Amino acid sequence: MLSSDGVGGLLSDKPEEACGVFGVYAPGEDVSRLTYFGLHALQHRGQESAGIAVGDGASVVANKDMGLVTQVFDEGALSALTGHVAIGHTRYSTSGGHSSWEAAQPHLSTITDEIIALAHNGTLVNSHALGRRLVELGVTFRSSADSEVAAKLIGYFTQESHHMREGIRRTMELIEGAYAMVLITQEALYAFRDPHGIRPLVIGRLPEGRGWVVASETCGLDIVGAEYYRDVEPGEVIRINGTGPGGLIIEQAVPARPHALCIFEYVYFARPDSIIDNMNVYQARDAMGRRLAREAPVEADVVIGVPDSGVPSAIGYAGESGIPYIEGIVKNRYVGRTFIQPTQALRERGIRLKLNPLTSSIAGKRLVVVDDSIVRGNTARQLVAMLREAGAREIHLRIVSPPVCWPCFYGIDTDVQEQLISARMSVDEIAEHIGVDSLAYISEEGLVGCIQGRHQGYCTACFSGSYPVKITERQQQSSFCDTMKPQWWPQESQGMSALF
Ligand code: SF4
């Protein structure tokens, strides 16, 4: 379900996506237009702001603003962005507080007299401490976004080492958390991914060797006609400054750690036509529905799915159980595409602004309703009330993720545990609260078993509380942590200013 509703968070009861990133190196091609379409395919990952930066061999320029890709860019804006290398970003703010122009990406930074642009999907858990240090040392920031901290660190270390890859590598030694980042100089494109691989990042090749593309999901490659080449593996940094195979340089910048791809990419965030870590998202959702049908069977007349991400799992549930699948809820795809605030009367319609039941299909029926998750519980309650009004005789809610009891600190906006209904109530209490006849969730073991990615190993911290990256700063708001210091970091007696 595309949950960033654009109507004041009114319909938001799902984890919000964190961002989409895209990059292209293709001399002779209209790289800003390719990026525009790449961002279109990644729009579901962030709908608050959009931006494109382009390098032309002499400089880097960017255009970014609040709004959807189509609201930020028109022919005139794209025509002004010429060059051979570009990156783009669609943002949902999870770090850096409120949505603001300053926090929109790509971020521009200056290294000596060279400009770089950086775009980031994920969240750094130690950016406050690193940012505080940089501020103490006189570095100025335009926003409180963690991505700007990363850009400033890369700038410093590149200046010191005179090599961008070394600047990125040293930054990767310091930053902790989830990141899939793309960066351009006036000449080249870089992409790098955190050592656990929490957020996805793939490389593709344009036809006839015309250039290279990187994107958060393969749907971003498909839209520009690029063929999947490989993933950016955890801890890798890639540099692209040529169109042929020799133009792509891959380096293991920091050692990979246990693989911990966010399992919610398969449940909810990613588009169903994307392939993540060699596993098609639609197939994963279908398998989750089938597994749930085995784990939590129920007698019913029809199975319906909550659009969009609940539908493939509902089809899977129906296939496994033998209960017919029907379309029972229609989604208004365009209400989330406006920043116009609804009137109070419309606001009170809640979920009905976005979803409408097919009364003729569901009246008098015993329904199995399949959805991806219950996070805060408010829209589930409204959904059930809406289906009852439409005449549903029984409602059996089946959820293809285990109860979300723990907050996410890696780029998804569920970072207040008190807001999570499963942290406060038992399954029976939630069933009563939202008004269903029965409620069941897939098991964690069942969910993980449905995903046959190339690497086994997923972040399941939302369900288990087992975080792949320690959340030191959020817990303690402590200053720079000794255990994070790599060998080259100076001893305290030398003073931090020795570095900067
Ligand atoms: S905590 Fe949850 S949403 Fe966050 S990365 Fe892990 S599985 Fe994904």
Coordinates of C-alpha atoms and ligand atoms in Angstrom, one line a residue:
M1 CA 0.0 0.0 0.0
L2 CA 1.4 3.4 -0.9
S3 CA 0.9 4.9 2.4
S4 CA 2.3 8.4 2.2
D5 CA -1.0 9.9 1.6
G6 CA -0.2 13.6 1.0
V7 CA -3.3 14.6 2.9
G8 CA -1.8 15.4 6.3
G9 CA -1.0 11.8 7.3
L10 CA -4.7 11.2 7.6
L11 CA -4.6 7.8 6.1
S12 CA -1.2 6.8 7.4
D13 CA -1.3 3.6 9.5
K14 CA 1.5 1.8 7.8
P15 CA 5.3 2.1 8.0
E16 CA 6.3 4.9 5.8
E17 CA 8.9 4.3 3.1
A18 CA 12.2 5.9 3.5
C19 CA 13.4 7.0 0.1
G20 CA 14.3 5.9 -3.4
V21 CA 17.6 6.6 -5.1
F22 CA 18.6 6.4 -8.7
G23 CA 21.8 7.1 -10.7
V24 CA 22.9 7.0 -14.3
Y25 CA 26.2 7.3 -16.2
A26 CA 25.5 7.6 -19.9
P27 CA 27.4 10.2 -22.0
G28 CA 25.4 11.1 -25.1
E29 CA 22.1 10.3 -23.4
D30 CA 19.5 12.6 -21.8
V31 CA 20.5 11.6 -18.2
S32 CA 18.2 14.0 -16.4
R33 CA 15.2 12.5 -18.4
L34 CA 16.3 9.0 -17.6
T35 CA 16.6 10.0 -14.0
Y36 CA 13.1 11.5 -14.1
F37 CA 11.6 8.3 -15.3
G38 CA 13.7 6.3 -12.9
L39 CA 12.3 8.3 -10.0
H40 CA 8.8 7.8 -11.3
A41 CA 9.3 4.1 -10.9
L42 CA 10.6 4.7 -7.3
Q43 CA 7.9 7.2 -6.4
H44 CA 6.3 4.7 -4.0
R45 CA 9.4 4.9 -1.8
G46 CA 9.0 8.6 -1.0
Q47 CA 6.5 11.2 -1.9
E48 CA 7.5 14.3 0.0
S49 CA 10.2 15.7 -2.1
A50 CA 12.1 14.9 -5.3
G51 CA 15.4 16.0 -6.8
I52 CA 17.9 15.5 -9.6
A53 CA 21.6 16.5 -9.8
V54 CA 23.6 16.4 -13.0
G55 CA 27.3 16.5 -13.7
D56 CA 28.6 17.7 -17.0
G57 CA 32.4 17.4 -16.7
A58 CA 32.8 21.0 -15.4
S59 CA 30.4 21.2 -12.5
V60 CA 27.4 19.7 -10.7
V61 CA 24.0 21.4 -10.6
A62 CA 20.8 20.2 -8.8
N63 CA 17.1 21.0 -8.8
K64 CA 15.0 19.7 -5.9
D65 CA 11.7 20.7 -4.3
M66 CA 8.8 19.5 -2.2
G67 CA 6.3 17.4 -4.0
L68 CA 6.0 14.4 -6.3
V69 CA 8.4 13.9 -9.2
T70 CA 5.7 15.2 -11.6
Q71 CA 5.2 18.3 -9.5
V72 CA 8.8 19.2 -9.2
F73 CA 9.9 18.7 -12.8
D74 CA 8.6 19.8 -16.1
E75 CA 10.2 20.0 -19.6
G76 CA 11.8 23.3 -18.7
A77 CA 13.3 22.1 -15.5
L78 CA 14.7 18.9 -17.1
S79 CA 16.1 20.9 -20.1
A80 CA 18.2 22.9 -17.7
L81 CA 19.9 19.8 -16.3
T82 CA 22.3 18.7 -18.9
G83 CA 25.3 16.4 -18.5
H84 CA 26.5 12.8 -18.7
V85 CA 26.0 11.7 -15.2
A86 CA 23.1 12.2 -12.8
I87 CA 21.5 11.0 -9.6
G88 CA 17.9 11.4 -8.3
H89 CA 16.0 11.0 -5.1
T90 CA 12.5 10.7 -3.8
R91 CA 12.2 11.4 -0.1
Y92 CA 10.1 10.4 2.8
S93 CA 11.6 12.1 5.9
T94 CA 12.6 9.8 8.7
S95 CA 15.7 11.5 9.8
G96 CA 16.3 15.2 9.9
G97 CA 12.8 15.8 11.3
H98 CA 10.2 17.5 9.3
S99 CA 9.9 17.5 5.7
S100 CA 11.6 20.6 4.4
W101 CA 13.3 22.0 1.3
E102 CA 16.7 22.0 3.0
A103 CA 16.4 18.3 3.8
A104 CA 15.3 17.4 0.3
Q105 CA 18.0 15.6 -1.7
P106 CA 20.4 15.4 -3.5
H107 CA 22.6 17.3 -1.1
L108 CA 25.2 19.5 -2.7
S109 CA 28.6 19.8 -0.9
T110 CA 31.9 21.3 -1.9
I111 CA 35.2 19.6 -1.7
T112 CA 38.0 22.2 -2.2
D113 CA 36.6 23.6 -5.5
E114 CA 34.7 20.5 -6.6
I115 CA 31.0 20.0 -6.1
I116 CA 29.5 16.6 -5.2
A117 CA 25.9 15.6 -4.9
L118 CA 24.7 12.8 -2.6
A119 CA 21.4 11.0 -2.2
H120 CA 20.6 8.4 0.5
N121 CA 18.0 5.8 1.3
G122 CA 18.1 4.7 5.0
T123 CA 19.0 6.2 8.3
L124 CA 22.3 6.5 10.1
V125 CA 22.0 5.8 13.8
N126 CA 25.1 7.7 14.9
S127 CA 24.7 10.8 12.7
H128 CA 23.9 13.0 15.7
A129 CA 27.2 12.3 17.4
L130 CA 29.1 12.6 14.2
G131 CA 27.3 15.8 13.3
R132 CA 27.9 17.3 16.7
R133 CA 31.6 16.7 16.3
L134 CA 31.6 18.3 12.9
V135 CA 29.7 21.3 14.2
E136 CA 32.2 21.7 17.1
L137 CA 34.9 21.7 14.5
G138 CA 33.2 24.5 12.6
V139 CA 31.4 22.6 9.8
T140 CA 28.1 24.2 9.0
F141 CA 24.9 22.4 8.0
R142 CA 21.9 23.4 6.1
S143 CA 19.7 20.7 7.6
S144 CA 19.7 18.1 10.4
A145 CA 19.5 15.3 7.9
D146 CA 21.9 12.4 8.4
S147 CA 22.6 12.4 4.7
E148 CA 24.2 15.8 5.0
V149 CA 26.5 14.4 7.8
A150 CA 27.6 11.7 5.4
A151 CA 28.2 14.2 2.6
K152 CA 30.3 16.4 4.9
L153 CA 32.4 13.4 6.2
I154 CA 33.0 12.2 2.6
G155 CA 34.1 15.8 1.7
Y156 CA 36.5 16.0 4.6
F157 CA 38.2 12.6 4.0
T158 CA 38.3 13.1 0.2
Q159 CA 40.1 16.4 0.8
E160 CA 42.5 14.7 3.1
S161 CA 43.2 11.6 0.9
H162 CA 42.7 13.3 -2.5
H163 CA 40.7 10.2 -3.6
M164 CA 36.9 10.1 -3.6
R165 CA 36.8 6.3 -3.1
E166 CA 39.1 6.6 -0.1
G167 CA 36.9 9.4 1.3
I168 CA 33.8 7.2 0.9
R169 CA 35.6 4.2 2.4
R170 CA 36.7 6.1 5.5
T171 CA 33.2 7.5 5.9
M172 CA 31.8 4.0 5.7
E173 CA 34.1 2.9 8.5
L174 CA 32.5 5.6 10.7
I175 CA 28.8 5.7 9.8
E176 CA 26.5 3.1 11.4
G177 CA 23.0 2.2 10.3
A178 CA 21.2 1.6 7.0
Y179 CA 22.3 3.2 3.8
A180 CA 22.1 2.8 0.1
M181 CA 23.8 5.9 -1.3
V182 CA 24.5 7.4 -4.7
L183 CA 26.9 10.2 -5.3
I184 CA 28.2 12.1 -8.3
T185 CA 31.1 14.3 -9.0
Q186 CA 31.3 16.3 -12.2
E187 CA 32.9 13.2 -13.8
A188 CA 31.8 10.0 -12.2
L189 CA 29.0 8.1 -10.4
Y190 CA 29.5 6.3 -7.1
A191 CA 27.1 3.9 -5.2
F192 CA 27.7 2.2 -1.9
R193 CA 25.7 0.2 0.6
D194 CA 25.9 -0.5 4.3
P195 CA 27.8 -3.7 5.5
H196 CA 24.6 -5.4 6.5
G197 CA 22.8 -4.6 3.2
I198 CA 19.7 -3.3 5.1
R199 CA 18.4 -1.3 2.1
P200 CA 18.5 -2.6 -1.5
L201 CA 20.6 -1.2 -4.3
V202 CA 21.0 -2.7 -7.8
I203 CA 23.2 -2.0 -10.9
G204 CA 21.8 -2.2 -14.4
R205 CA 23.2 -1.7 -17.9
L206 CA 21.6 0.3 -20.7
P207 CA 21.2 -1.4 -24.1
E208 CA 24.1 -1.5 -26.5
G209 CA 26.6 -0.5 -23.8
R210 CA 25.3 3.1 -23.6
G211 CA 25.9 3.4 -19.9
W212 CA 25.2 2.2 -16.4
V213 CA 22.3 2.7 -14.0
V214 CA 21.9 2.1 -10.3
A215 CA 18.5 2.1 -8.4
S216 CA 16.9 1.2 -5.2
E217 CA 14.8 -1.5 -7.0
T218 CA 14.9 -3.2 -10.3
C219 CA 11.7 -1.5 -11.3
G220 CA 13.9 1.6 -11.6
L221 CA 16.1 -0.2 -14.1
D222 CA 13.2 -1.7 -16.1
I223 CA 11.5 1.7 -16.8
V224 CA 14.7 3.0 -18.6
G225 CA 15.3 -0.2 -20.4
A226 CA 18.4 -1.2 -18.4
E227 CA 19.1 -4.8 -17.8
Y228 CA 19.9 -6.0 -14.3
Y229 CA 23.6 -6.6 -13.9
R230 CA 24.2 -7.3 -10.2
D231 CA 23.4 -6.0 -6.7
V232 CA 25.7 -3.6 -5.0
E233 CA 26.7 -6.0 -2.3
P234 CA 26.9 -5.1 1.4
G235 CA 29.9 -3.0 2.2
E236 CA 30.8 -2.4 -1.4
V237 CA 31.5 0.9 -3.2
I238 CA 31.2 1.1 -6.9
R239 CA 32.6 3.8 -9.2
I240 CA 31.4 4.3 -12.7
N241 CA 33.3 6.6 -15.1
G242 CA 33.0 4.7 -18.4
T243 CA 30.2 3.0 -20.4
G244 CA 32.0 -0.3 -21.0
P245 CA 32.7 -3.1 -18.5
G246 CA 36.0 -1.4 -17.6
G247 CA 34.0 1.7 -16.6
L248 CA 32.6 -0.1 -13.6
I249 CA 35.0 -0.5 -10.7
I250 CA 33.8 -2.5 -7.7
E251 CA 35.6 -2.5 -4.3
Q252 CA 34.8 -4.1 -1.0
A253 CA 35.3 -0.9 1.0
V254 CA 34.4 -2.3 4.4
P255 CA 33.9 -6.0 5.4
A256 CA 30.4 -7.3 5.0
R257 CA 28.6 -8.1 8.2
P258 CA 25.8 -10.7 8.6
H259 CA 23.3 -10.0 5.9
A260 CA 20.2 -8.2 7.2
L261 CA 18.1 -7.0 4.3
C262 CA 14.9 -5.3 5.7
I263 CA 12.3 -8.0 5.4
F264 CA 9.6 -5.4 5.1
E265 CA 10.9 -4.7 1.6
Y266 CA 9.2 -8.0 0.6
V267 CA 6.2 -7.5 2.8
Y268 CA 5.3 -4.0 1.9
F269 CA 7.9 -1.4 0.7
A270 CA 9.0 -2.7 -2.7
R271 CA 7.0 -2.8 -5.9
P272 CA 5.7 -6.3 -6.7
D273 CA 7.5 -6.3 -10.0
S274 CA 10.9 -5.7 -8.4
I275 CA 13.5 -8.4 -7.8
I276 CA 15.4 -8.0 -4.6
D277 CA 18.4 -10.2 -3.9
N278 CA 17.3 -12.5 -6.6
M279 CA 13.7 -13.0 -5.3
N280 CA 10.7 -11.5 -7.0
V281 CA 8.6 -9.5 -4.6
Y282 CA 5.3 -10.7 -6.0
Q283 CA 6.3 -14.3 -5.7
A284 CA 7.4 -13.7 -2.1
R285 CA 4.0 -12.1 -1.3
D286 CA 2.1 -15.0 -2.9
A287 CA 4.2 -17.4 -0.9
M288 CA 3.4 -15.5 2.3
G289 CA -0.3 -15.7 1.6
R290 CA 0.0 -19.5 1.0
R291 CA 1.9 -20.0 4.2
L292 CA -0.6 -17.9 6.1
A293 CA -3.4 -20.1 4.7
R294 CA -1.7 -23.1 6.2
E295 CA -0.9 -21.5 9.5
A296 CA -4.2 -19.8 10.0
P297 CA -7.0 -21.5 8.1
V298 CA -10.6 -20.4 8.4
E299 CA -14.0 -21.2 6.9
A300 CA -15.1 -18.3 4.6
D301 CA -16.8 -17.6 1.3
V302 CA -14.3 -15.3 -0.3
V303 CA -10.7 -13.9 0.1
I304 CA -10.0 -10.2 -0.5
G305 CA -6.8 -8.3 -0.3
V306 CA -6.2 -4.7 0.9
P307 CA -4.6 -2.8 -2.0
D308 CA -1.9 -2.7 -3.0
S309 CA 0.5 -4.9 -1.2
G310 CA -2.1 -7.2 0.4
V311 CA -3.4 -8.3 -2.9
P312 CA -0.7 -10.8 -4.1
S313 CA -0.8 -12.4 -0.6
A314 CA -4.6 -12.6 -0.8
I315 CA -4.3 -14.4 -4.1
G316 CA -1.8 -16.8 -2.5
Y317 CA -4.1 -17.4 0.5
A318 CA -7.0 -18.1 -1.9
G319 CA -4.9 -20.5 -4.0
E320 CA -3.8 -22.5 -1.1
S321 CA -7.1 -22.6 0.8
G322 CA -9.4 -23.1 -2.2
I323 CA -11.5 -20.2 -1.1
P324 CA -12.2 -18.0 -4.2
Y325 CA -10.4 -14.7 -4.5
I326 CA -12.4 -11.6 -5.4
E327 CA -11.7 -7.9 -5.7
G328 CA -13.5 -6.5 -2.6
I329 CA -11.9 -3.1 -2.1
V330 CA -11.1 -0.5 -4.8
K331 CA -8.3 2.0 -4.2
N332 CA -8.5 5.6 -5.2
R333 CA -5.0 5.9 -6.7
Y334 CA -5.0 9.6 -7.0
V335 CA -6.0 11.0 -3.6
G336 CA -2.5 10.4 -2.4
R337 CA -1.2 12.4 -5.3
T338 CA -2.2 15.8 -4.0
F339 CA -0.9 18.1 -1.4
I340 CA -4.3 19.9 -1.1
Q341 CA -5.6 19.3 2.4
P342 CA -9.1 17.9 2.6
T343 CA -11.9 19.7 4.4
Q344 CA -12.7 18.6 8.0
A345 CA -15.8 16.8 6.7
L346 CA -13.7 14.9 4.2
R347 CA -11.0 14.3 6.8
E348 CA -13.6 12.5 9.0
R349 CA -14.2 10.1 6.2
G350 CA -10.8 8.7 7.0
I351 CA -9.8 5.6 5.1
R352 CA -12.8 6.0 2.8
L353 CA -11.0 8.8 1.0
K354 CA -8.6 6.2 -0.2
L355 CA -10.4 2.8 -0.2
N356 CA -13.9 2.0 -1.3
P357 CA -15.6 -1.4 -0.7
L358 CA -17.3 -3.3 -3.6
T359 CA -20.5 -3.7 -1.7
S360 CA -22.1 -5.9 -4.4
S361 CA -19.3 -8.4 -4.0
I362 CA -19.0 -8.6 -0.3
A363 CA -22.5 -8.1 1.2
G364 CA -23.7 -11.1 3.1
K365 CA -20.3 -12.9 2.7
R366 CA -17.8 -14.3 5.2
L367 CA -14.6 -12.6 4.3
V368 CA -11.0 -13.5 4.7
V369 CA -9.3 -10.1 4.5
V370 CA -5.5 -10.2 3.8
D371 CA -3.3 -7.2 4.6
D372 CA 0.4 -6.6 4.9
S373 CA 0.7 -5.3 8.4
I374 CA -0.9 -3.6 11.4
V375 CA 1.3 -0.9 12.8
R376 CA -0.8 1.5 14.8
G377 CA -4.2 -0.1 14.3
N378 CA -6.2 3.0 13.4
T379 CA -6.8 2.2 9.7
A380 CA -7.4 -1.5 10.4
R381 CA -10.3 -0.4 12.6
Q382 CA -11.7 1.9 10.0
L383 CA -11.3 -0.7 7.3
V384 CA -13.3 -3.2 9.3
A385 CA -16.0 -0.7 10.1
M386 CA -16.2 0.1 6.3
L387 CA -16.5 -3.6 5.4
R388 CA -19.2 -4.2 8.0
E389 CA -21.2 -1.2 6.7
A390 CA -20.9 -2.8 3.2
G391 CA -22.7 -5.8 4.6
A392 CA -19.8 -8.3 5.4
R393 CA -21.2 -11.1 7.5
E394 CA -17.9 -12.2 9.1
I395 CA -14.5 -10.7 8.8
H396 CA -11.4 -12.8 9.4
L397 CA -8.3 -10.6 9.2
R398 CA -5.0 -12.3 8.1
I399 CA -1.7 -10.4 8.3
V400 CA 1.4 -11.4 6.4
S401 CA 3.8 -10.0 8.9
P402 CA 4.2 -10.9 12.5
P403 CA 3.0 -8.4 15.1
V404 CA 5.1 -5.2 14.9
C405 CA 6.2 -4.7 18.5
W406 CA 9.5 -2.9 18.0
P407 CA 10.4 0.4 16.4
C408 CA 12.6 0.8 13.4
F409 CA 15.7 3.0 13.5
Y410 CA 16.8 2.3 10.0
G411 CA 14.7 4.6 7.9
I412 CA 11.1 3.6 8.6
D413 CA 9.0 5.9 10.7
T414 CA 7.8 3.5 13.4
D415 CA 10.4 4.8 15.9
V416 CA 8.0 5.4 18.8
Q417 CA 7.1 2.1 20.5
E418 CA 4.1 3.4 22.3
Q419 CA 2.4 4.0 19.0
L420 CA 2.7 0.3 18.0
I421 CA -0.6 -1.4 18.9
S422 CA 1.1 -4.8 19.2
A423 CA 3.5 -3.4 21.8
R424 CA 0.4 -2.6 24.0
M425 CA -2.2 -5.3 23.3
S426 CA -2.4 -9.0 22.8
V427 CA -3.7 -10.5 19.5
D428 CA -7.1 -11.1 21.1
E429 CA -7.3 -7.5 22.4
I430 CA -6.4 -6.2 19.0
A431 CA -9.0 -8.3 17.4
E432 CA -11.6 -6.9 19.8
H433 CA -10.3 -3.4 19.3
I434 CA -10.6 -3.4 15.6
G435 CA -13.8 -5.4 15.5
V436 CA -13.0 -8.6 13.6
D437 CA -14.3 -12.1 14.1
S438 CA -10.8 -13.5 14.1
L439 CA -7.3 -12.2 13.6
A440 CA -4.1 -14.1 12.8
Y441 CA -0.5 -13.2 11.8
I442 CA 2.0 -15.2 9.9
S443 CA 4.8 -16.6 12.1
E444 CA 8.3 -15.0 11.8
E445 CA 9.7 -18.4 10.9
G446 CA 6.9 -18.8 8.2
L447 CA 7.6 -15.3 6.8
V448 CA 11.4 -15.8 6.6
G449 CA 10.8 -19.2 5.0
C450 CA 8.8 -17.6 2.2
I451 CA 11.8 -15.5 1.0
Q452 CA 14.3 -17.4 -1.0
G453 CA 16.8 -14.6 -1.7
R454 CA 20.4 -15.2 -2.7
H455 CA 21.6 -14.4 0.8
Q456 CA 19.7 -15.7 3.7
G457 CA 19.6 -13.3 6.6
Y458 CA 17.1 -10.5 7.1
C459 CA 16.4 -7.7 9.5
T460 CA 13.3 -8.7 11.5
A461 CA 13.8 -6.3 14.3
C462 CA 10.3 -5.0 14.1
F463 CA 9.0 -8.3 15.2
S464 CA 11.9 -9.7 17.2
G465 CA 13.6 -6.7 18.7
S466 CA 16.9 -8.1 17.5
Y467 CA 18.6 -5.2 15.8
P468 CA 21.5 -5.9 13.4
V469 CA 23.1 -2.5 14.2
K470 CA 23.2 -1.5 17.8
I471 CA 21.1 1.6 18.6
T472 CA 23.6 3.3 20.8
E473 CA 22.8 6.9 20.1
R474 CA 19.0 6.8 20.3
Q475 CA 19.2 4.9 23.6
Q476 CA 21.9 7.0 25.2
Q477 CA 22.2 10.2 23.1
S478 CA 25.8 9.7 24.0
S479 CA 28.8 11.4 22.5
F480 CA 31.1 9.8 20.0
C481 CA 31.5 6.2 20.9
D482 CA 35.0 4.7 21.5
T483 CA 34.1 1.4 20.0
M484 CA 33.4 3.1 16.7
K485 CA 36.8 4.5 16.2
P486 CA 38.8 2.9 13.4
Q487 CA 42.5 2.6 13.7
W488 CA 43.4 5.7 11.9
W489 CA 41.3 7.9 14.2
P490 CA 43.6 10.0 16.3
Q491 CA 44.0 9.5 20.0
E492 CA 42.1 11.8 22.2
S493 CA 45.2 13.7 23.2
Q494 CA 45.7 14.7 19.5
G495 CA 42.3 16.4 19.6
M496 CA 39.6 15.9 17.0
S497 CA 40.6 19.2 15.4
A498 CA 43.8 17.4 14.2
L499 CA 41.5 15.7 11.7
F500 CA 39.5 18.6 10.5
Ligands
SF4_1 S1 13.4 -2.7 11.9 FE1 11.8 -3.5 10.6 S2 11.4 -1.9 9.1 FE2 13.3 -1.4 10.1 S3 14.9 -2.3 8.7 FE3 14.4 -3.9 10.3 S4 12.7 -5.1 9.4 FE4 12.9 -3.2 8.2

